[in-house]
Coordinates of C-alpha atoms and ligand atoms in Angstrom, one line a residue:
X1 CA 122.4 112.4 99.6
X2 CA 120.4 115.4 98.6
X3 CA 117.2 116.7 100.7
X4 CA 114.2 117.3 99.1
X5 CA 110.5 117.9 100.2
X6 CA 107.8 115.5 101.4
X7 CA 106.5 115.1 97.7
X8 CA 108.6 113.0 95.6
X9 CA 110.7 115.2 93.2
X10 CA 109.5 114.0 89.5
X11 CA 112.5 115.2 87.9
X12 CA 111.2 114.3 83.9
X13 CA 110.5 110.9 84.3
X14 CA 112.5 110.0 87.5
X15 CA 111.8 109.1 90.8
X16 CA 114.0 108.3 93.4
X17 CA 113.8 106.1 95.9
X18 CA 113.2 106.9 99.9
X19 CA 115.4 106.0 102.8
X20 CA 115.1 108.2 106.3
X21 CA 112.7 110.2 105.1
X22 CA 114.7 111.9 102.1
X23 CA 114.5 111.0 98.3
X24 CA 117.7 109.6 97.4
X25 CA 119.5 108.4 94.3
X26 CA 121.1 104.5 94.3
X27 CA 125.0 104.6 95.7
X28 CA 126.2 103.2 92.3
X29 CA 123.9 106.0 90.7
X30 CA 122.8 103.4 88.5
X31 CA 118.9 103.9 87.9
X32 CA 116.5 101.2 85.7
X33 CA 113.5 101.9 83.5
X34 CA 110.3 100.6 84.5
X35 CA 107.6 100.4 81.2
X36 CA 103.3 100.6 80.6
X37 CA 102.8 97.3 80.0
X38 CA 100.3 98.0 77.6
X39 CA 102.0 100.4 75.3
X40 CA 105.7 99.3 75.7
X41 CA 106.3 102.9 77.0
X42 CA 108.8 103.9 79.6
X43 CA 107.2 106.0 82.0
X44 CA 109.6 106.9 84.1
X45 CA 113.8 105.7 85.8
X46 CA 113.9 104.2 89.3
X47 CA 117.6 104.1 91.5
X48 CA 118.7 100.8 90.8
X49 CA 119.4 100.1 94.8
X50 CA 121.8 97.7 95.9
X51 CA 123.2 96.2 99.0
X52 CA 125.0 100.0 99.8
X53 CA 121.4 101.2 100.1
X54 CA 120.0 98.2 101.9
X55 CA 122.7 99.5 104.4
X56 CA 121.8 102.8 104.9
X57 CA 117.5 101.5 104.8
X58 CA 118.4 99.5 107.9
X59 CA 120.2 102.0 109.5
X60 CA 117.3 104.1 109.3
X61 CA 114.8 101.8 110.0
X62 CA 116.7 100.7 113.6
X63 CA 117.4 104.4 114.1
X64 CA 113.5 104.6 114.0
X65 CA 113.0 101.8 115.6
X66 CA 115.0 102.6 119.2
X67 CA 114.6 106.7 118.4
X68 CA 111.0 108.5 118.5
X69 CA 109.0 105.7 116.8
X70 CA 109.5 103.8 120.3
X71 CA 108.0 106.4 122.1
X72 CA 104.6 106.4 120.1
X73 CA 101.6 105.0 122.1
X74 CA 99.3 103.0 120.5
X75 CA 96.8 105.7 120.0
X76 CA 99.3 107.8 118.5
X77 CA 100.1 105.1 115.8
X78 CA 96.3 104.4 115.5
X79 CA 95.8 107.8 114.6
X80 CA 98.4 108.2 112.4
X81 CA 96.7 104.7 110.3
X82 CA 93.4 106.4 110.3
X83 CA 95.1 109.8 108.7
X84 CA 96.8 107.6 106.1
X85 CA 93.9 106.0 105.3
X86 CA 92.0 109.5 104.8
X87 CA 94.7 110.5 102.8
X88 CA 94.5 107.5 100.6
X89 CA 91.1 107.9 100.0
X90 CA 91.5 111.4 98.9
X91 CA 94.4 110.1 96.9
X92 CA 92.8 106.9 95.6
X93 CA 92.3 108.0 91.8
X94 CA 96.0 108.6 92.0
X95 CA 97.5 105.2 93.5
X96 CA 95.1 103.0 90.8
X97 CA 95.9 105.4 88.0
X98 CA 99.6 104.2 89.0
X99 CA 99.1 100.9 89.5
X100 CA 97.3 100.5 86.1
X101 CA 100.0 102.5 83.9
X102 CA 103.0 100.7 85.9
X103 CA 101.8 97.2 85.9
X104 CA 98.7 96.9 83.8
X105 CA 95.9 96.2 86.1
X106 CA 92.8 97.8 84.6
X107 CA 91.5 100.9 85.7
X108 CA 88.2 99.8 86.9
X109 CA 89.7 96.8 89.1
X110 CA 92.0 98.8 90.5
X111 CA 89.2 101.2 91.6
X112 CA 86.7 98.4 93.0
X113 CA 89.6 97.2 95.6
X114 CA 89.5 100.6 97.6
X115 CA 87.5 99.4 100.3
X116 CA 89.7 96.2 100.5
X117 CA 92.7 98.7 100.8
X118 CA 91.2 101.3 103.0
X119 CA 89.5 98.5 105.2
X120 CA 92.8 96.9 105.4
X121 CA 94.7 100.3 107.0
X122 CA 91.3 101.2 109.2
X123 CA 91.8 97.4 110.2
X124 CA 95.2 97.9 111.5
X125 CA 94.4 101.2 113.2
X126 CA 91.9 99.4 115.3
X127 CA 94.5 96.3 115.7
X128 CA 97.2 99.4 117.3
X129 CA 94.8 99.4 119.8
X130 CA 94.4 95.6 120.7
X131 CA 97.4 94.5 121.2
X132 CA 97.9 93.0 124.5
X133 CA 99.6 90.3 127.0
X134 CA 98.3 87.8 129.2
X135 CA 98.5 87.3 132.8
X136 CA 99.0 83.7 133.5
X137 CA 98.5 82.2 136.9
X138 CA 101.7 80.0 137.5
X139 CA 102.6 77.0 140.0
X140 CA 106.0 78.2 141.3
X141 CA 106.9 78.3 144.9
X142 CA 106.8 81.6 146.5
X143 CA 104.2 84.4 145.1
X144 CA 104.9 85.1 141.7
X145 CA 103.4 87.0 139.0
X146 CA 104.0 86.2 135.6
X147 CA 102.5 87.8 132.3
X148 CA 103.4 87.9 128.9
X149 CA 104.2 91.4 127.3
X150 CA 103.3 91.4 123.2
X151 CA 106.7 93.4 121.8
X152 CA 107.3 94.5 118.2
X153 CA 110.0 92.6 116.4
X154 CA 112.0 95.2 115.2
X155 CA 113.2 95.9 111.9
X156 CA 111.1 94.3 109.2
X157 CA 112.4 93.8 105.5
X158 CA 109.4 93.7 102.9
X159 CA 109.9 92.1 99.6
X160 CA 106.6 92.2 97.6
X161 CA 105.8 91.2 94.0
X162 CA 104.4 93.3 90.7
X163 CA 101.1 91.7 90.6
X164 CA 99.1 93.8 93.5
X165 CA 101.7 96.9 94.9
X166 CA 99.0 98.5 96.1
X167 CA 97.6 95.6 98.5
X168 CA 101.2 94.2 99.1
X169 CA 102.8 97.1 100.0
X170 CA 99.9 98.0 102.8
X171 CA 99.4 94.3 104.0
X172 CA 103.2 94.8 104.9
X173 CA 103.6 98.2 106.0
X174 CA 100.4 98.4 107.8
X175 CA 100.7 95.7 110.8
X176 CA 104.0 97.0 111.0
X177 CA 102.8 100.1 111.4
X178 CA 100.5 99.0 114.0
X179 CA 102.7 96.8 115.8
X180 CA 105.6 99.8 116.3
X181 CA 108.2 98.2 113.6
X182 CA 110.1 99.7 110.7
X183 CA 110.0 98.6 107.6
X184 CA 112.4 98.6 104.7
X185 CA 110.3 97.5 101.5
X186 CA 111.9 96.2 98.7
X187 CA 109.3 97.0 95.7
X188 CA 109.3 94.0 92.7
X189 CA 111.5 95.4 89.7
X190 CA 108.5 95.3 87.4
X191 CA 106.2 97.7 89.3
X192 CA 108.6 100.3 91.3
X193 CA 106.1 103.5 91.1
X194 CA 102.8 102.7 93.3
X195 CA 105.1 101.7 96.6
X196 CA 107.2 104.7 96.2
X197 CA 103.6 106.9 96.1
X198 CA 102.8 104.9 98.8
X199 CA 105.9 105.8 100.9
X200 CA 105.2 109.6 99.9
X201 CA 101.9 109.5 101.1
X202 CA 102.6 108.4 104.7
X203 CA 105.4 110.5 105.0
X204 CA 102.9 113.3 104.1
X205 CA 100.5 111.4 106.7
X206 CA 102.9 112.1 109.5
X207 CA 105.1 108.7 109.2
X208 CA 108.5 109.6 111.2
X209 CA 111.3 109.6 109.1
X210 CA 113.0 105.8 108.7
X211 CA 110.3 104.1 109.6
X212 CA 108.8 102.9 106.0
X213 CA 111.8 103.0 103.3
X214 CA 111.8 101.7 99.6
X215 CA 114.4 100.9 98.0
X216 CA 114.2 99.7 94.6
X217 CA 116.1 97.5 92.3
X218 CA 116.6 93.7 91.7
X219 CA 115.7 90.9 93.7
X220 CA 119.6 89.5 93.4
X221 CA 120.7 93.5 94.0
X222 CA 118.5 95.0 96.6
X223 CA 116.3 91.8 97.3
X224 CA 119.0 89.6 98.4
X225 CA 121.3 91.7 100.8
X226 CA 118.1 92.4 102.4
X227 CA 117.0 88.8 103.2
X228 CA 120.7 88.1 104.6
X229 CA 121.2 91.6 106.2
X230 CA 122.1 90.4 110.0
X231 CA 120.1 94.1 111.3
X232 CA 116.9 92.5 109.8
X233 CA 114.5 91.0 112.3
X234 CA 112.1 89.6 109.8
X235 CA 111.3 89.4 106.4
X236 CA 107.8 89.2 105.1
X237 CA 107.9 88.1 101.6
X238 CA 105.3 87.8 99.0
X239 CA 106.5 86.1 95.9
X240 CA 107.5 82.8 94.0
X241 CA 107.9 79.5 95.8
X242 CA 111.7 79.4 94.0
X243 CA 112.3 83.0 95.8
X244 CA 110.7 81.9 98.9
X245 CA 112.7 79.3 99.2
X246 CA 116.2 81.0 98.8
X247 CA 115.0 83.6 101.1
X248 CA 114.4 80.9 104.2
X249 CA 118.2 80.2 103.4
X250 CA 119.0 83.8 103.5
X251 CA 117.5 84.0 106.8
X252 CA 119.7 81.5 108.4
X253 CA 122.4 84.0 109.3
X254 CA 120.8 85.8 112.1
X255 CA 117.5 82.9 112.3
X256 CA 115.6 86.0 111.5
X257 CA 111.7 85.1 111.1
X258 CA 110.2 84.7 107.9
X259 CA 106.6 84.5 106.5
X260 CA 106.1 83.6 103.0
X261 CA 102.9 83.8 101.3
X262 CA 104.6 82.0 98.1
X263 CA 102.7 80.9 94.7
X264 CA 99.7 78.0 93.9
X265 CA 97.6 76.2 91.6
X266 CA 94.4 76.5 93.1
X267 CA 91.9 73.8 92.4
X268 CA 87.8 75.2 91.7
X269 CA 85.7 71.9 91.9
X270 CA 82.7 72.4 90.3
X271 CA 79.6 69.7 91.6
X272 CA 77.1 68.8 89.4
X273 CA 74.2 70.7 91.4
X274 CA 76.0 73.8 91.0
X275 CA 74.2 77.2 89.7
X276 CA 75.7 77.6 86.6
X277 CA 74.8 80.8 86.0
X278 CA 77.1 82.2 89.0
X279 CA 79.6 79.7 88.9
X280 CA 81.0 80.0 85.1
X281 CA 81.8 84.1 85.7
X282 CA 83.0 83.7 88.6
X283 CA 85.2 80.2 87.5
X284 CA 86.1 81.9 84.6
X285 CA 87.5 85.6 86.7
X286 CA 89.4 83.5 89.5
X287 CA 92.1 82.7 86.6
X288 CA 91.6 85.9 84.1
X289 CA 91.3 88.7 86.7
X290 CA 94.6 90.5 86.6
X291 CA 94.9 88.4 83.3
X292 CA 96.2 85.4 85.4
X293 CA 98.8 87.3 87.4
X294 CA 97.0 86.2 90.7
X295 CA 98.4 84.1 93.4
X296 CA 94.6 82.2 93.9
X297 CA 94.2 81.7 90.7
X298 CA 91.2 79.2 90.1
X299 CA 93.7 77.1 86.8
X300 CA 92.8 73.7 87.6
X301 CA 89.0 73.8 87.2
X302 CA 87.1 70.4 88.2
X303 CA 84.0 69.7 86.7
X304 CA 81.1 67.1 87.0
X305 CA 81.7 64.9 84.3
X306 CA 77.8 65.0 84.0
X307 CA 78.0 69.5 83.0
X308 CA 81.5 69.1 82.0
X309 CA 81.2 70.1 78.1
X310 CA 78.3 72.2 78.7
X311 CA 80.6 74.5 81.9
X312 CA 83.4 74.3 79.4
X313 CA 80.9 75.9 76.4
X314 CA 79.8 78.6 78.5
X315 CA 83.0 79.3 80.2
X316 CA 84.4 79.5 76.7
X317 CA 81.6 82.0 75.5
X318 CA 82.5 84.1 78.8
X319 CA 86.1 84.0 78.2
X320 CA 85.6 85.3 74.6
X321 CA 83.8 88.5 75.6
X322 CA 85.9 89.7 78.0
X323 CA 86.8 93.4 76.8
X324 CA 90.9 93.3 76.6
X325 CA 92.9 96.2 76.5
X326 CA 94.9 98.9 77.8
X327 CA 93.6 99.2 81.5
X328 CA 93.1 102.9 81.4
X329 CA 90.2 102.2 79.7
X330 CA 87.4 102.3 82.4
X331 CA 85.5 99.7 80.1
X332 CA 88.4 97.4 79.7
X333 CA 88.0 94.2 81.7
X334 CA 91.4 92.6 80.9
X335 CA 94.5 94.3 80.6
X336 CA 98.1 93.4 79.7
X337 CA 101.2 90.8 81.1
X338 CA 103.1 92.7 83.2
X339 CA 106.4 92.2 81.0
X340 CA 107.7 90.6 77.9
X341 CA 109.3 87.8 79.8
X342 CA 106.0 87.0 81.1
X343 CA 104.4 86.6 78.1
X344 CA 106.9 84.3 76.4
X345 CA 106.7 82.0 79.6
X346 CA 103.2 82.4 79.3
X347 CA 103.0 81.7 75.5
X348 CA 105.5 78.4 76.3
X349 CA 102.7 77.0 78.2
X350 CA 100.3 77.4 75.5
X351 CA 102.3 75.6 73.4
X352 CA 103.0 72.7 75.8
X353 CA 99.6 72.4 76.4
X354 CA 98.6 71.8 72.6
X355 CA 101.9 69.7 72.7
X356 CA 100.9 67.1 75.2
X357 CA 97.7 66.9 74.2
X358 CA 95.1 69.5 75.9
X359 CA 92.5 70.7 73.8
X360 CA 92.3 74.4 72.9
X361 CA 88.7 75.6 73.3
X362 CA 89.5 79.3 73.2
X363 CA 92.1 82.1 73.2
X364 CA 95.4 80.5 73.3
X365 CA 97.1 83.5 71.3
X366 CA 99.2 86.2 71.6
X367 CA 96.6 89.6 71.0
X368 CA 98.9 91.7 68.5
X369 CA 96.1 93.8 66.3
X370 CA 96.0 97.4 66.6
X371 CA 96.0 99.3 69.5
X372 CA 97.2 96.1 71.6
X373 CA 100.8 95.7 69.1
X374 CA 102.6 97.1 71.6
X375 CA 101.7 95.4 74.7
X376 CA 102.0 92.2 76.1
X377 CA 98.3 91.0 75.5
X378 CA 97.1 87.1 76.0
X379 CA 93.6 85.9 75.1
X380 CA 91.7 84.7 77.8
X381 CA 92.5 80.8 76.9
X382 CA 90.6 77.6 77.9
X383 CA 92.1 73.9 77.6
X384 CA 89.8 71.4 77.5
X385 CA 90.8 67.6 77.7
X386 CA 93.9 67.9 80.2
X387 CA 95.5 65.3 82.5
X388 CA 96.4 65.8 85.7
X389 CA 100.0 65.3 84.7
X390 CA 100.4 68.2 82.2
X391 CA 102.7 71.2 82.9
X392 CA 99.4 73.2 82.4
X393 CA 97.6 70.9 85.3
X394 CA 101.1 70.6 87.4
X395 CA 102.8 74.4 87.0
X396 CA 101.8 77.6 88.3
X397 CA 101.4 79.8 84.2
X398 CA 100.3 83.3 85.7
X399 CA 98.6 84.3 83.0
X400 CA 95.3 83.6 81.7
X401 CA 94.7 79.8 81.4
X402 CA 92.2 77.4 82.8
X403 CA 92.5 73.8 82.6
X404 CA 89.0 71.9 82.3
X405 CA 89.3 68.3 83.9
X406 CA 86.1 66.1 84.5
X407 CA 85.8 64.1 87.5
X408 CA 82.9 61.5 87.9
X409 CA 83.0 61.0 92.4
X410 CA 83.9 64.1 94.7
X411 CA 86.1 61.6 96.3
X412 CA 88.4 61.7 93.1
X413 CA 88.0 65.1 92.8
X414 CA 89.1 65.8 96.1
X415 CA 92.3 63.9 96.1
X416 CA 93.1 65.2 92.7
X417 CA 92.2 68.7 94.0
X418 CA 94.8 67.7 96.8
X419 CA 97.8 66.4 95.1
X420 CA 99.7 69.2 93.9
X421 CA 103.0 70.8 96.2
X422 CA 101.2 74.0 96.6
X423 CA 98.0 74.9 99.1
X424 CA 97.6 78.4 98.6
X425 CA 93.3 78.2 97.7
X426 CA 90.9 76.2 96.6
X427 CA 86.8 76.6 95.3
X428 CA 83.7 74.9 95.3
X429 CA 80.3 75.6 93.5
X430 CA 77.6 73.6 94.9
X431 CA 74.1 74.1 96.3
X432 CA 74.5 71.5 98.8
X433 CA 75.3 72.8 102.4
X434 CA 76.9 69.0 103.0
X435 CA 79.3 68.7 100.1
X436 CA 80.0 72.4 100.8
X437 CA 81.1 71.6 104.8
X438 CA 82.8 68.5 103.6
X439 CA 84.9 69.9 100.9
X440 CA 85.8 72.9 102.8
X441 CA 87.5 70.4 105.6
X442 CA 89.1 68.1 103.1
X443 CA 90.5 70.6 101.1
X444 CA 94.4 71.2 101.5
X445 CA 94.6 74.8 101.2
X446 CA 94.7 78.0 103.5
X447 CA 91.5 79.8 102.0
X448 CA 88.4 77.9 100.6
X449 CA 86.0 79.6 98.9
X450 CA 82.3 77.9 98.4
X451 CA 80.3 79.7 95.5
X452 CA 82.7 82.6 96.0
X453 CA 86.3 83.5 95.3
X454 CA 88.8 86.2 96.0
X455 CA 86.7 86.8 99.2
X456 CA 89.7 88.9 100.8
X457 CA 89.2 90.4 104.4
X458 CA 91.2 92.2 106.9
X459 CA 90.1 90.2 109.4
X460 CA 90.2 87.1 107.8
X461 CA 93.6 85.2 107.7
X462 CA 95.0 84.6 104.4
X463 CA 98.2 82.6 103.6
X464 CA 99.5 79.0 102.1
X465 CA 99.5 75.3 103.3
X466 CA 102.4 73.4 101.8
X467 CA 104.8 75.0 99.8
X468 CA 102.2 78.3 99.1
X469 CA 104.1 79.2 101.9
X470 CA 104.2 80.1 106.0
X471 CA 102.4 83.0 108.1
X472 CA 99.2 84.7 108.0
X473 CA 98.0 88.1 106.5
X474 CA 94.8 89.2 108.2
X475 CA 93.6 89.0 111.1
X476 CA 94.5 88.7 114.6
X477 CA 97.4 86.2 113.4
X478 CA 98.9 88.7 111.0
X479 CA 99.8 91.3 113.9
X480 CA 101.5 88.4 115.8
X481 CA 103.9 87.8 113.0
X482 CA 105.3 91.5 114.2
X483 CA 105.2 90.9 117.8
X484 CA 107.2 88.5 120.1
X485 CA 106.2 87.6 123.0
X486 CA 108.1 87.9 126.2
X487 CA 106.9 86.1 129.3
X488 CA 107.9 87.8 132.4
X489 CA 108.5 87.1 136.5
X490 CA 107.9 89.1 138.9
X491 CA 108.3 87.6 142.6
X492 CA 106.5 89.8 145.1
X493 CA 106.6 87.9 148.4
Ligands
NAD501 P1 109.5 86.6 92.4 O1 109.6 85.6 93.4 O2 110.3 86.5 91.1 O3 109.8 88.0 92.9 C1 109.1 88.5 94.1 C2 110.0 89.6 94.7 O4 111.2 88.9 95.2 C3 110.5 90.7 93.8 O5 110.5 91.9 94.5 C4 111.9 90.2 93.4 O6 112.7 91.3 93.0 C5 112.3 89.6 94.7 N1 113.4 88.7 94.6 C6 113.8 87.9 93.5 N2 114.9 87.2 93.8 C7 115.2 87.4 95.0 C8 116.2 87.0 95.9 N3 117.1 86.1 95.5 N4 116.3 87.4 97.2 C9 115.4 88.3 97.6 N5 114.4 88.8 96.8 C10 114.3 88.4 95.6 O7 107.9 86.6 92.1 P2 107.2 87.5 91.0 O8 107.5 86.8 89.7 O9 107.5 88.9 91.1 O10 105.6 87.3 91.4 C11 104.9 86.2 91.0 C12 104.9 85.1 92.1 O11 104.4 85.7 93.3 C13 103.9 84.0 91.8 O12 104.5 82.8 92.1 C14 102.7 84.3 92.7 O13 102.0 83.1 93.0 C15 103.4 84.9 93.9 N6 102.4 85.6 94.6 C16 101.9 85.1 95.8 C17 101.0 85.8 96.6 C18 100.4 85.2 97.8 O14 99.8 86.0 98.6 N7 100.6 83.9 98.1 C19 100.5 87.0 96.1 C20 101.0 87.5 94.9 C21 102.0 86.8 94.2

């Protein structure tokens, strides 16, 4: 294990990863290549971490844990949010620049989420603060006092996805941050570079040594030795249901807690008094923001029999003008898949949509002239005429594909809307405050979104009903994933 400074040594194009506050190569000294999805390039080698270095993470994160980061008040870890935050901001050109070149997000998205980012961190630093126990008057014999004290849990593991580093890695590091756990975060294998900025950013900040680490490398490598790893307290996991699920069974070991904030197939129900003229963009970018790759995406889109074809004409003439390219591109509004794997699963639901029936309105290709050969481009794609049994109606695609389906009462389209294994989001465009109430209540899904979507808060709790997962991230609710509670006696008679 070699010491180096705070800043990550870029030796060519390698990083390594960071345990205990050093920059250390993988045991097995195996390193993989992580590429721009939008050029095919490889832009730099990652250690290719396994369960040696999931070890020595968790070592370091208890050290922290029961060493100085016990002893910081919550001021002192407020503070220390606020200063990363201000260096994030001063470093924000930097972290999107990263996050567009490592997993294709377009420049210009990537910019517009600063305040979500920086609110999220400031959010936390005023959470450090918060925290606190109740006192709870009892009916025992004698005079007792008893209170509850809010505790952190301990040693957090962190597995995140590609499709938002940036947002994931925060929403995991920062409660824990404010709560007084470590973290050991295990970065997706398609998007190593942005989390390992991130961990050199809040060691800069003043982080103490071991408690954030990254390792990097697989999710059956590095992921799985983490979710099993007996020193873990809790894993926070954002990711696929399939994952989520063998991650609940790697928990079982040491019953560690789990929160999962796991994959959907968000139903948009569009009524037939609905302003047209917001809800077809903002239809239309629920599912083709971050080409697809979103958790929320809006791919089963329910509309009033009554606008049906005219919603699917307009939402095909939006679709078509989307500006798709590399994401570096300030102008570009639609960048790249994040790999080639994702766009032949992609490109296998095209086909079984034209197989079992849907009709192609637009895209529904593969986008090889020119400058976009060498990525892993999709055309924005509408399906008209699909069933609510499809694979396109039924199966989460992550990438960019809307399924039209007319419904003639809101009672069908709520129970259609409903009856699907995930819960993750739902929308609804109407002008009436009634059906807007009702819909939000009959809805089976954690966030519901009326004339809106992606509305994303801090302070708003965000996670999954049914198999979208467990947990909450923002709000109040998110810090008491990191805290246990304790409830304590005290007899003083
Ligand atoms: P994934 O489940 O394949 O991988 C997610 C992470 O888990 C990666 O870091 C991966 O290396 C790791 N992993 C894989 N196998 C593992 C194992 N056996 N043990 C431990 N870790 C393992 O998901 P993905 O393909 O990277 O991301 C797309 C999925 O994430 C979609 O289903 C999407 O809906 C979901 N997602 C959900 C949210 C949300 O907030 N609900 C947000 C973003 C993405």
């Amino acid at each position: 294990m070699t010491i180096v400074p705070i800043r990550q040594p870029i030796d060519g194009r390698h990083r390594p990863m960071f345990i205990g506050g050093l920059w250390v190569e993988a045991a097995s000294g195996q390193t993989f290549e992580t590429r721009n999805p939008a050029t095919g390039e490889i832009i730099a080698t990652v250690p290719r971490g396994g369960r040696q270095d999931i070890e020595r993470a968790v070592a370091a994160a208890r050290n922290a844990f029961v060493g100085p980061w016990s002893r910081f008040k919550p001021h002192e870890r407020q503070k220390l949010l606020l200063r990363i935050a201000d260096l994030f901001e001063r470093h924000w050109e930097e972290i999107c620049t990263s996050d567009t070149t490592d997993m294709g997000l377009p420049i210009a998205r990537a910019r517009g989420n600063a305040n979500r980012v920086l609110g999220m961190l400031r959010y936390y630093a005023g959470m450090a603060t918060a925290l606190h126990g109740e006192t709870i008057e009892n009916s025992l014999p004698g005079d007792i006092v008893s209170f509850t004290r809010k505790e952190p849990v301990g040693v957090v593991g962190a597995i995140i996805p590609w499709n938002a580093p940036t947002a994931a890695s925060i929403w995991k590091i920062g409660p824990a941050l404010a709560t007084g756990c470590t973290v050991v975060l295990k970065p997706s294998e398609e998007a190593p570079l942005t989390p390992l900025l991130i961990a050199e950013l809040m060691a800069e900040a003043g982080v103490p040594d071991g408690v954030v680490n990254v390792v990097t490398g697989t999710g059956a490598e590095a992921g799985a030795p983490l979710a099993e790893h007996l020193g873990v307290d809790k894993i926070v996991f954002t990711g696929s249901t399939l994952t989520g699920q063998g991650i609940v069974r790697a928990s079982a070991g040491n019953l560690k807690r789990v929160s999962l904030e796991l994959g959907g197939k968000s139903p948009v129900i569009v009524c037939a008094d609905a302003d047209l003229e917001r809800a077809v963009p903002v239809a239309a970018m629920s599912v083709f923001a971050n080409s697809g790759q979103i958790c929320i995406a809006g791919s089963r889109l329910f509309v009033a029999r009554s606008i049906h074809d005219e919603f699917v004409e307009r939402l095909s003439v939006y679709a078509a003008s989307l500006r798709i390219g590399n994401g570096i591109d300030p102008e570009t509004e639609i960048g790249p898949l994040i790999s080639q794997r994702q766009l032949e699963r992609v490109e296998g639901y095209l086909r079984a949509g034209s197989e079992e029936g849907a009709r192609l309105v637009t895209g529904g290709t593969r986008l090889s002239q020119g400058a976009l050969a060498a990525g892993n481009f999709i055309a924005p794609t509408v399906f008209a005429g699909v069933s609510d049994t499809m694979r396109i109606a039924r199966e989460e695609i992550f990438g960019p594909v809307i399924s039209a389906l007319p419904f003639d009462t809101l009672d069908e389209a709520v129970r259609r809307a409903n009856d699907t294994p995930y819960g993750l989001a739902a929308g609804v465009f109407t002008r009436d405050l009634a059906t807007a109430h009702q819909l939000s209540r009959r809805l089976q899904a954690g966030s519901v979104w009326v004339n809106t979507y992606h509305a994303i808060d801090p302070a708003v709790p965000f996670g999954g009903y049914k198999m979208s997962g467990y947990g909450r991230e923002g709000g109040g609710e998110h810090l008491g994933e990191y805290l246990s509670t304790k409830g304590v006696f005290i007899r003083i008679d």
